[in-house]
Coordinates of C-alpha atoms in Angstrom, one line a residue:
M1 CA 15.1 74.7 140.9
S2 CA 10.9 75.0 140.2
L3 CA 9.0 78.1 139.2
Q4 CA 8.1 79.7 142.4
D5 CA 11.9 79.5 143.5
P6 CA 13.8 82.9 142.8
P7 CA 16.5 82.8 139.8
R8 CA 20.0 82.1 140.4
I9 CA 21.0 83.2 136.3
S10 CA 19.8 86.4 134.4
V11 CA 20.0 86.4 130.9
I12 CA 19.4 88.8 128.6
V13 CA 18.3 88.4 125.0
P14 CA 18.7 91.6 122.8
A15 CA 16.8 90.6 119.7
Y16 CA 16.4 92.6 116.6
N17 CA 15.2 91.5 113.5
V18 CA 16.2 87.6 113.5
G19 CA 13.5 86.2 113.0
P20 CA 16.2 83.5 111.9
Y21 CA 18.3 83.1 114.3
I22 CA 16.3 83.2 117.7
G23 CA 14.4 79.7 117.6
A24 CA 18.4 78.8 117.6
A25 CA 19.6 81.0 120.3
I26 CA 16.3 79.6 123.0
A27 CA 16.9 76.3 122.0
S28 CA 20.6 76.7 123.5
L29 CA 19.4 78.0 127.1
R30 CA 16.4 75.9 127.2
C31 CA 18.9 73.5 126.0
Q32 CA 21.5 74.3 129.8
T33 CA 23.0 72.1 131.3
F34 CA 22.7 74.9 135.2
P35 CA 18.4 75.0 135.3
G36 CA 18.1 78.0 137.1
F37 CA 18.1 80.9 135.3
E38 CA 15.1 83.8 134.0
A39 CA 15.9 84.7 130.1
L40 CA 14.5 88.3 129.1
V41 CA 13.5 88.4 125.0
I42 CA 13.9 91.7 124.3
D43 CA 12.0 92.5 120.8
D44 CA 13.6 95.4 119.7
G45 CA 10.3 96.9 118.2
S46 CA 11.3 94.1 115.8
A47 CA 9.7 95.0 111.5
D48 CA 10.4 90.6 111.0
D49 CA 8.1 87.8 112.3
T50 CA 11.5 87.7 115.9
R51 CA 8.6 87.6 118.6
Q52 CA 6.6 85.1 116.4
Q53 CA 9.5 82.4 115.9
A54 CA 10.7 83.5 120.2
L55 CA 7.0 82.4 120.9
A56 CA 7.4 79.6 119.6
A57 CA 10.7 78.3 121.0
I58 CA 9.5 78.8 124.7
G59 CA 6.7 77.1 124.3
G60 CA 5.4 77.0 127.4
D61 CA 8.8 77.3 129.5
G62 CA 8.4 79.2 132.2
R63 CA 11.6 80.7 133.1
F64 CA 11.4 83.1 129.8
R65 CA 9.4 86.5 129.6
L66 CA 9.4 88.1 126.1
I67 CA 9.6 91.9 126.2
H68 CA 8.4 93.9 123.4
Q69 CA 9.4 97.4 122.9
E70 CA 9.8 100.8 120.5
N71 CA 13.0 99.8 118.5
R72 CA 15.9 101.7 121.1
G73 CA 18.9 99.4 119.7
L74 CA 21.4 96.6 121.4
S75 CA 22.1 99.0 124.3
G76 CA 17.1 100.0 125.0
A77 CA 17.6 96.5 124.8
R78 CA 19.9 95.4 126.9
N79 CA 19.6 98.5 129.7
A80 CA 15.8 96.9 129.4
G81 CA 17.2 93.5 130.5
L82 CA 19.4 95.2 133.2
D83 CA 16.1 97.1 134.5
L84 CA 13.8 93.5 134.3
A85 CA 16.2 91.4 136.2
R86 CA 16.0 89.7 139.2
A87 CA 18.6 87.6 139.9
P88 CA 22.1 88.2 140.9
V89 CA 24.0 87.3 138.2
I90 CA 24.5 89.0 134.9
A91 CA 24.2 87.1 131.9
F92 CA 24.5 88.4 128.3
L93 CA 22.9 86.7 125.1
D94 CA 22.6 87.8 121.3
G95 CA 19.3 87.0 119.5
D96 CA 22.2 85.9 116.8
D97 CA 23.9 83.5 118.6
R98 CA 24.0 80.3 121.0
F99 CA 25.5 79.6 124.3
A100 CA 26.9 75.6 124.2
P101 CA 25.2 73.1 126.5
T102 CA 27.8 73.7 129.6
F103 CA 28.0 77.7 129.2
L104 CA 25.9 79.4 132.5
Q105 CA 27.3 75.8 134.5
R106 CA 30.5 76.0 133.8
L107 CA 30.9 80.2 134.3
H108 CA 28.6 80.1 137.1
D109 CA 30.1 77.1 138.9
T110 CA 33.8 79.8 138.1
L111 CA 32.0 82.6 139.5
H112 CA 31.7 81.2 143.4
S113 CA 34.4 78.9 143.7
T114 CA 36.7 81.7 142.4
G115 CA 34.8 85.0 144.6
A116 CA 35.7 87.2 141.6
D117 CA 33.1 89.2 140.2
W118 CA 33.1 88.2 137.1
V119 CA 33.8 85.6 134.6
A120 CA 34.7 85.2 130.9
C121 CA 35.1 81.9 127.7
G122 CA 36.1 81.3 124.3
L123 CA 34.2 81.1 121.7
A124 CA 33.9 79.7 118.5
F125 CA 32.2 81.6 115.1
C126 CA 30.0 80.0 113.3
T127 CA 30.0 80.3 110.3
P128 CA 26.5 78.9 107.5
D129 CA 28.4 75.7 106.6
G130 CA 28.8 75.0 110.1
V131 CA 32.1 74.9 110.8
R132 CA 33.7 77.4 114.3
H133 CA 36.1 78.7 114.6
P134 CA 37.3 78.7 118.0
H135 CA 39.1 81.9 119.7
S136 CA 40.1 82.4 123.6
A137 CA 38.6 86.0 122.5
I138 CA 42.1 86.9 123.7
H139 CA 43.5 89.3 121.2
G140 CA 47.4 87.6 121.2
Q141 CA 46.2 84.0 121.8
P142 CA 44.0 83.4 119.6
E143 CA 43.8 79.6 120.4
P144 CA 42.2 78.1 122.6
R145 CA 43.8 76.3 125.8
T146 CA 43.6 72.7 127.2
S147 CA 43.5 73.5 130.2
A148 CA 39.3 73.1 132.3
Q149 CA 40.3 75.6 135.0
A150 CA 39.8 78.9 134.9
V151 CA 43.1 81.0 133.9
P152 CA 42.9 84.2 136.4
F153 CA 43.5 87.6 134.6
A154 CA 45.6 90.1 135.7
L155 CA 43.9 93.6 134.6
D156 CA 46.3 96.1 137.0
D157 CA 47.4 97.6 133.3
W158 CA 45.5 99.4 130.2
A159 CA 47.6 97.4 128.1
Q160 CA 46.1 94.2 129.7
V161 CA 42.5 94.6 129.9
I162 CA 42.6 95.6 126.0
C163 CA 44.2 91.6 125.5
H164 CA 40.0 90.2 126.3
F165 CA 37.8 90.5 123.8
P166 CA 35.2 94.0 124.9
S167 CA 32.5 91.7 124.5
A168 CA 29.6 91.2 127.2
W169 CA 29.0 87.8 125.3
N170 CA 31.0 86.5 126.2
K171 CA 31.4 86.5 130.4
L172 CA 29.3 86.0 133.1
Y173 CA 29.0 89.0 136.3
R174 CA 27.9 89.8 140.0
R175 CA 25.0 91.6 139.4
A176 CA 26.3 94.2 142.0
F177 CA 29.4 94.6 140.3
I178 CA 27.7 95.8 137.6
G179 CA 25.9 98.4 139.8
D180 CA 24.4 100.8 138.3
L181 CA 26.0 101.2 135.1
R182 CA 24.2 101.2 131.7
F183 CA 25.7 100.8 128.4
D184 CA 25.3 103.7 126.4
E185 CA 22.4 104.7 123.9
G186 CA 22.9 105.3 120.4
T187 CA 26.0 104.4 119.5
W188 CA 27.2 101.1 118.0
Y189 CA 29.8 99.4 120.2
E190 CA 28.7 99.9 123.3
D191 CA 29.9 96.9 124.6
H192 CA 33.7 98.6 124.9
T193 CA 32.8 101.4 127.1
F194 CA 31.0 99.6 128.9
F195 CA 34.2 96.7 128.9
H196 CA 36.6 98.9 130.1
R197 CA 34.2 100.8 133.0
L198 CA 34.3 97.0 134.8
A199 CA 37.4 96.3 134.1
A200 CA 38.4 100.1 135.6
K201 CA 37.3 98.7 138.9
S202 CA 38.8 95.3 138.1
R203 CA 42.3 93.5 139.5
V204 CA 41.4 90.5 137.2
L205 CA 39.3 88.5 134.8
H206 CA 39.0 84.5 135.4
H207 CA 38.9 83.5 131.9
L208 CA 37.7 80.1 130.7
S209 CA 39.1 79.0 127.8
D210 CA 36.6 76.7 126.7
P211 CA 35.3 78.1 123.5
L212 CA 31.5 78.1 125.0
Y213 CA 29.7 80.7 123.2
L214 CA 28.8 80.4 119.6
Y215 CA 28.7 83.4 117.2
T216 CA 27.1 83.3 114.3
L217 CA 29.3 85.1 111.2
D218 CA 28.4 86.7 107.8
R219 CA 24.7 87.7 109.0
D220 CA 22.8 90.5 107.9
G221 CA 23.5 93.1 110.0
Q222 CA 25.8 92.7 111.4
I223 CA 26.6 94.9 113.1
T224 CA 29.9 94.5 113.3
R225 CA 30.6 93.5 109.9
A226 CA 28.0 96.1 108.0
D227 CA 30.1 99.0 105.2
S228 CA 27.9 101.8 106.4
D229 CA 29.1 105.2 107.7
R230 CA 28.3 104.1 111.2
V231 CA 31.5 102.8 111.9
F232 CA 32.9 105.7 112.5
D233 CA 31.2 105.3 115.6
Q234 CA 34.5 104.4 117.1
I235 CA 35.7 107.5 117.6
P236 CA 33.5 108.5 119.9
V237 CA 33.3 105.6 121.4
L238 CA 37.0 105.4 122.1
E239 CA 37.0 108.7 122.8
T240 CA 35.1 107.5 125.7
S241 CA 37.0 104.7 126.8
A242 CA 40.2 107.0 126.2
A243 CA 38.5 109.0 129.4
I244 CA 38.4 106.6 130.7
F245 CA 42.1 104.8 131.1
H246 CA 43.3 108.2 131.8
G247 CA 40.2 107.9 134.7
A248 CA 41.3 105.1 136.0
D249 CA 44.0 103.4 138.4
K250 CA 45.6 101.4 136.1
S251 CA 49.4 102.3 134.3
G252 CA 50.0 101.7 130.8
A253 CA 47.3 104.2 129.5
D254 CA 49.1 105.4 127.2
T255 CA 50.3 102.4 125.9
G256 CA 46.9 100.8 125.8
L257 CA 44.7 102.6 124.5
A258 CA 47.4 103.1 121.2
R259 CA 46.5 99.4 121.3
L260 CA 42.6 99.5 121.4
A261 CA 42.6 102.2 118.8
T262 CA 45.1 100.2 117.1
R263 CA 43.3 96.3 116.2
L264 CA 39.6 98.4 116.3
F265 CA 40.9 100.7 113.5
C266 CA 42.0 97.6 111.9
E267 CA 39.3 96.8 112.4
R268 CA 36.4 98.8 110.8
L269 CA 38.9 98.7 108.1
E270 CA 38.6 95.0 107.1
V271 CA 34.1 95.9 106.1
I272 CA 34.8 98.8 104.4
R273 CA 34.3 98.6 100.7
S274 CA 34.4 102.1 99.4
P275 CA 38.4 103.4 98.9
Q276 CA 36.4 107.1 99.4
R277 CA 35.1 105.6 102.6
A278 CA 38.1 104.0 103.7
A279 CA 40.2 106.6 102.7
R280 CA 37.8 109.5 105.2
F281 CA 38.2 106.8 108.5
R282 CA 41.2 105.7 108.1
Q283 CA 42.1 110.1 107.8
A284 CA 39.7 110.3 111.5
A285 CA 42.5 107.3 113.2
A286 CA 45.5 109.4 112.3
G287 CA 43.3 112.2 113.8
F288 CA 41.8 110.4 116.8
L289 CA 45.8 109.3 116.8
A290 CA 47.3 112.4 116.8
R291 CA 45.1 114.1 118.9
H292 CA 46.1 112.0 121.8
R293 CA 50.4 111.9 120.6
L294 CA 49.4 108.5 119.8
A295 CA 51.2 105.6 116.7
P296 CA 50.3 102.5 115.5
E297 CA 50.9 99.7 117.7
W298 CA 50.6 96.6 116.0
T299 CA 53.4 94.5 116.9
W300 CA 51.9 92.8 120.2
D301 CA 49.3 90.1 118.3
R302 CA 50.4 89.0 114.7
H303 CA 47.6 88.4 113.9
L304 CA 46.6 92.2 113.2
D305 CA 47.7 93.6 109.8
A306 CA 50.4 95.1 109.5
L307 CA 50.2 97.1 107.0
Q308 CA 46.8 98.3 107.5
A309 CA 48.0 98.8 111.3
C310 CA 51.3 101.6 110.2
S311 CA 48.8 103.8 107.2
L312 CA 46.4 104.9 110.9
S313 CA 49.9 107.3 111.0
G314 CA 47.6 109.4 107.9
H315 CA 50.6 108.1 105.2
P316 CA 50.9 104.4 102.8
P317 CA 53.5 102.6 104.4
V318 CA 55.3 101.8 101.7
T319 CA 57.1 103.6 100.2
I320 CA 59.0 103.3 96.5
R321 CA 61.8 105.3 96.1
H322 CA 62.5 105.9 92.3
D323 CA 64.9 107.9 89.7
A324 CA 63.3 110.3 87.8
A325 CA 65.2 112.5 85.2
D326 CA 64.9 116.1 85.6
G327 CA 61.8 117.4 84.5
E328 CA 60.1 113.9 84.3
D329 CA 57.0 112.7 85.9
I330 CA 58.3 109.5 88.5
T331 CA 55.9 106.3 86.7
P332 CA 53.8 105.4 88.7
D333 CA 52.7 101.4 87.0
L334 CA 55.1 100.5 89.8
L335 CA 52.1 100.8 92.0
P336 CA 49.3 99.2 92.3
D337 CA 46.0 100.1 90.7
P338 CA 44.7 102.8 93.0
T339 CA 41.0 101.1 92.6
T340 CA 42.1 98.4 94.8
P341 CA 42.5 97.3 98.3
L342 CA 46.1 97.6 98.8
A343 CA 46.1 101.3 97.0
P344 CA 46.4 102.6 100.2
F345 CA 49.8 100.9 101.0
F346 CA 52.4 102.4 98.4
Q347 CA 53.7 105.7 98.1
L348 CA 55.6 106.9 95.2
S349 CA 58.9 109.4 96.0
A350 CA 61.8 111.0 94.6
T351 CA 65.1 109.0 95.7
D352 CA 65.9 112.8 97.9
H353 CA 63.0 112.6 99.4
P354 CA 62.6 112.0 103.3
I355 CA 62.4 109.3 105.2
G356 CA 59.9 109.4 107.7
P357 CA 60.6 107.3 111.3
H358 CA 58.0 104.4 110.6
G359 CA 57.5 102.6 107.7
L360 CA 59.2 100.4 105.0
V361 CA 61.6 102.0 102.0
I362 CA 62.1 99.5 98.8
D363 CA 63.6 100.8 95.7
L364 CA 62.9 100.1 93.0
P365 CA 65.4 101.4 90.1
G366 CA 65.5 98.5 88.0
F367 CA 64.4 95.5 89.4
G368 CA 61.0 95.6 87.0
Q369 CA 57.4 96.2 87.7
V370 CA 56.9 94.2 91.0
D371 CA 53.8 92.0 91.8
P372 CA 51.7 94.7 94.5
T373 CA 50.1 91.5 96.5
A374 CA 53.8 89.3 96.9
L375 CA 55.6 92.8 97.5
A376 CA 52.9 94.4 100.5
D377 CA 52.8 89.7 101.9
I378 CA 56.2 90.4 102.4
A379 CA 55.6 93.4 104.0
G380 CA 53.4 92.6 106.2
Q381 CA 55.8 89.4 107.3
L382 CA 58.4 92.8 107.8
L383 CA 56.9 94.6 109.9
H384 CA 56.2 92.3 112.1
S385 CA 59.9 91.3 112.8
D386 CA 62.7 92.4 114.8
L387 CA 64.5 92.1 111.0
A388 CA 66.2 95.1 109.7
A389 CA 65.2 94.3 106.1
V390 CA 64.6 92.3 103.6
L391 CA 66.4 91.3 100.0
I392 CA 64.3 90.6 97.4
T393 CA 65.7 88.9 94.2
Q394 CA 63.4 87.9 91.1
P395 CA 63.6 84.2 91.6
S396 CA 65.6 81.6 88.3
T397 CA 61.4 80.8 87.3
P398 CA 58.5 82.8 87.9
Q399 CA 56.2 82.2 90.4
P400 CA 52.7 83.5 91.7
H401 CA 53.2 84.7 94.7
A402 CA 56.6 85.5 97.4
N403 CA 58.1 82.6 100.0
P404 CA 57.9 83.3 103.6
L405 CA 61.2 84.8 104.5
S406 CA 63.7 82.8 105.0
Q407 CA 66.5 82.3 108.2
P408 CA 67.9 86.2 109.1
R409 CA 71.1 86.8 108.7
I410 CA 73.4 88.9 107.8
L411 CA 75.0 90.4 105.4
S412 CA 78.8 90.7 104.6
P413 CA 80.6 93.2 102.3
D414 CA 81.5 90.9 99.6
T415 CA 77.3 90.2 99.9
A416 CA 76.5 93.3 99.6
L417 CA 78.7 94.7 96.9
D418 CA 78.2 91.5 95.1
L419 CA 73.7 93.1 95.0
T420 CA 72.6 94.7 91.7
P421 CA 70.1 96.4 90.9
D422 CA 68.5 95.2 88.9
R423 CA 68.6 91.8 90.3
H424 CA 68.1 93.1 94.4
A425 CA 66.3 95.4 96.0
L426 CA 66.5 95.2 98.9
L427 CA 63.2 96.8 101.9
V428 CA 63.9 98.3 104.8
K429 CA 62.5 99.6 107.9
A430 CA 62.7 103.1 107.7
A431 CA 64.9 103.4 111.6
F432 CA 67.6 101.9 109.1
A433 CA 66.8 102.9 105.8
C434 CA 69.8 105.8 104.9
Q435 CA 69.6 108.6 101.9
P436 CA 71.8 107.7 99.9
V437 CA 74.6 109.8 99.0
S438 CA 75.8 108.8 95.6
P439 CA 73.4 109.6 93.0
V440 CA 74.4 106.3 90.9
P441 CA 71.7 103.8 91.3
Q442 CA 74.6 101.1 91.0
L443 CA 75.9 102.7 93.8
R444 CA 73.2 103.2 96.0
L445 CA 71.6 100.0 97.1
A446 CA 76.2 99.3 97.7
E447 CA 75.5 101.9 100.2
Q448 CA 72.1 100.8 101.8
A449 CA 73.2 97.7 102.0
L450 CA 76.4 97.8 103.4
R451 CA 75.2 100.5 105.8
L452 CA 72.5 97.8 107.1
C453 CA 75.9 95.5 107.9
A454 CA 78.0 97.9 109.8
A455 CA 74.8 97.8 111.9
Q456 CA 74.5 94.3 112.2
A457 CA 71.4 94.9 111.4
P458 CA 69.9 91.0 110.8
V459 CA 67.6 90.0 107.0
A460 CA 65.5 88.0 105.4
C461 CA 65.5 86.9 102.1
A462 CA 62.9 86.8 99.5
Q463 CA 61.4 86.1 96.4
I464 CA 59.6 88.1 94.3
A465 CA 57.5 87.5 90.4
V466 CA 58.8 90.5 88.7
A467 CA 58.3 91.9 85.2
A468 CA 61.0 92.5 82.9
P469 CA 64.0 94.2 84.3
R470 CA 63.1 98.0 84.2
P471 CA 66.1 99.3 82.6
I472 CA 68.4 101.9 84.5
T473 CA 68.3 104.8 83.8
P474 CA 71.8 106.5 86.0
P475 CA 72.6 110.3 86.1
R476 CA 74.7 111.5 83.6
L477 CA 77.8 111.7 85.2
P478 CA 80.3 115.1 85.4
T479 CA 82.2 115.5 81.4
T480 CA 85.1 115.7 83.4
L481 CA 87.0 113.6 84.9
P482 CA 88.0 115.3 88.2
T483 CA 84.4 116.6 89.4
T484 CA 83.6 113.1 88.7
L485 CA 86.7 111.3 91.1
N486 CA 86.2 114.2 93.0
A487 CA 83.0 113.2 94.1
L488 CA 83.2 109.4 93.4
D489 CA 86.2 110.1 97.3
R490 CA 83.2 111.6 98.4
W491 CA 81.7 108.9 98.4
C492 CA 84.5 105.7 99.5
A493 CA 84.8 108.8 102.4
A494 CA 81.2 108.2 103.7
V495 CA 81.3 104.8 103.1
A496 CA 85.3 103.2 103.5
P497 CA 84.5 101.8 107.4
L498 CA 82.2 99.7 105.6
L499 CA 84.2 98.2 103.0
P500 CA 85.4 94.5 102.8
P501 CA 89.2 94.7 101.1
G502 CA 88.6 95.7 98.0
G503 CA 85.4 97.3 97.9
A504 CA 87.0 100.6 97.2
R505 CA 88.6 99.7 94.3
R506 CA 85.6 97.6 93.5
L507 CA 83.2 101.1 93.6
F508 CA 85.5 102.8 91.8
L509 CA 85.8 100.6 88.9
R510 CA 82.1 100.9 89.1
H511 CA 81.7 103.6 89.0
A512 CA 84.3 104.6 86.1
T513 CA 82.9 102.4 84.2
L514 CA 80.1 104.8 84.6
W515 CA 81.2 107.3 83.5
L516 CA 84.1 105.4 79.5
A517 CA 80.4 103.8 79.0
Q518 CA 78.4 108.1 79.2
N519 CA 82.1 109.5 77.6
Q520 CA 82.7 107.4 74.1
P521 CA 85.2 109.1 71.7
R522 CA 84.5 111.9 69.3
G523 CA 86.9 112.8 67.1
T524 CA 90.2 113.3 68.1
L525 CA 90.6 115.6 70.6
H526 CA 87.7 113.2 72.1
R527 CA 90.5 110.8 72.0
L528 CA 93.2 112.4 73.4
R529 CA 91.8 113.9 76.4
L530 CA 90.0 110.3 76.8
A531 CA 93.4 109.0 76.8
L532 CA 95.1 111.5 79.2
T533 CA 91.7 110.2 81.9
R534 CA 92.9 106.4 81.6
L535 CA 96.4 107.6 83.1
R536 CA 95.0 110.0 85.3
I537 CA 92.4 106.3 86.7
W538 CA 96.4 104.0 86.3
R539 CA 98.4 107.3 88.3
I540 CA 95.3 107.0 91.2
G541 CA 95.1 103.3 90.7
K542 CA 98.7 103.4 91.3
A543 CA 98.7 105.6 94.2
R544 CA 96.3 104.1 96.2
G545 CA 97.9 100.1 95.5
W546 CA 95.4 98.9 93.5
I547 CA 97.2 98.1 90.3
G548 CA 97.4 94.4 90.8
A549 CA 96.0 93.5 93.9
P550 CA 93.4 90.8 94.4
G551 CA 90.5 91.1 95.0
T552 CA 87.1 90.9 93.1
I553 CA 85.4 93.3 90.6
D554 CA 82.7 93.4 88.7
A555 CA 81.7 91.7 85.8
D556 CA 81.3 94.3 83.5
T557 CA 83.8 96.1 84.4
L558 CA 85.0 97.0 81.1
P559 CA 88.4 95.0 80.0
V560 CA 90.1 99.0 79.5
L561 CA 89.9 98.9 83.0
Q562 CA 91.2 95.9 83.2
Q563 CA 94.0 95.9 81.7
I564 CA 94.7 99.0 84.0
F565 CA 94.7 98.1 86.6
R566 CA 96.4 94.8 85.5
L567 CA 93.1 92.1 86.3
P568 CA 92.1 88.9 85.1
P569 CA 88.6 88.9 83.8
A570 CA 85.9 89.3 86.3
G571 CA 83.4 87.4 86.6

């Protein structure tokens, strides 16, 4: 193209305080295999040497125009470029990024061969050490495909739209398609509403998987990595997107908005370092979701931090239920340090506290103090899976991190009855968690596991390092055996359909062992009552057909009970 020929592509390059980078950005344009472009470099009131560096990089190349304006922000710089652009096709290149040499050629060829209004490409995240990390620029599909051909992606539903990066810069647009549309000024994350307004009137986006846009990571002053109160700009931007979604002729507005909001809120939280600001932002995010009657959506993209996403509901995603004696506060040492990033993901509650509809529940009456990093890792995997629960066991050899979840399986009732609260814990999705009937930790763990068995719910296993097991302080059982046996009968009736052969006797003996351990003889009269108690236990066993019947029992079943029931030694 000669200098007199009209440009076929206008490339708009906003530049603000990017002196160390603008030269490389301009050089990447001068190296394009597609020569027929004009580049509008908009110096948006830079206070550094951006202008001087840009002039040096442009040299005498007549395809470049350097425009200086008072600072209007990224949106204002792009809008200025749109007002000055002369070509029928538009591209955007941020002043700290670069195009691969074939960016313009490949996307221009695709635009014209398909007749599309716009086309997009993959990108590479470029770190300061020179390493490139390719990404498809489609959420939920991070690895670039190997095909050199553009793939059409339908945009009939907002859940399809929000998978694509809402960025302006990895795309090529027909100017007529943009029309009078401009970027919203005075806010951050201005790409989002620009992209959604274009998507609202489009049914397809053609996409090249190759990483043709080179995105600079970890630059000082980068908006997407800034930890400031400007992250709250995300809320009104999403409100605008919500109005666009509901006003467009597309399905899936609520699903798309829930998924989009979840992802964007998680991205903002990734860069917030202040616990106070993070707490305020979570509260604002929860308010947005509540206003639109939405719940966090994370399962559609395995790369989303599930714990972070679940916390957007306004409550910590992992509830640790723990026994506390009358008048005793629940021990806080089961929680991570409140100054760490993991703190917002965990909360303590009593065992009788109602269970919410989302998140995870774990009981730790005797399991010990859990490594919160390992527990968070397992919790995140569980939230991203179709599993109902994870059976956590203590390894024989301490390990610094949790193992990956093993092959899921359905717990057998016998396995459920084998679980002990000082060696096992169940991390359960709230939808599968039960409000335990029994106040006894040994029985409560079995009940939870038995209910998972009855539901045929898949359970995975993982090991986790813990401190020394915590002492289990069971509640004081009634001192009169009829009362405690009646309570046990009610509990057994509740779980009877879940029990394997011999299971009811095993639970009865487990309960009777606890009762006898709490009621040791203290004088002649007490010993007489205890003898009568043993006789009553024998009569119950006789009436139920448990005397001498085969079946397993707990290893800690008292010898006197083994004798009453004519059982071989436990073990």
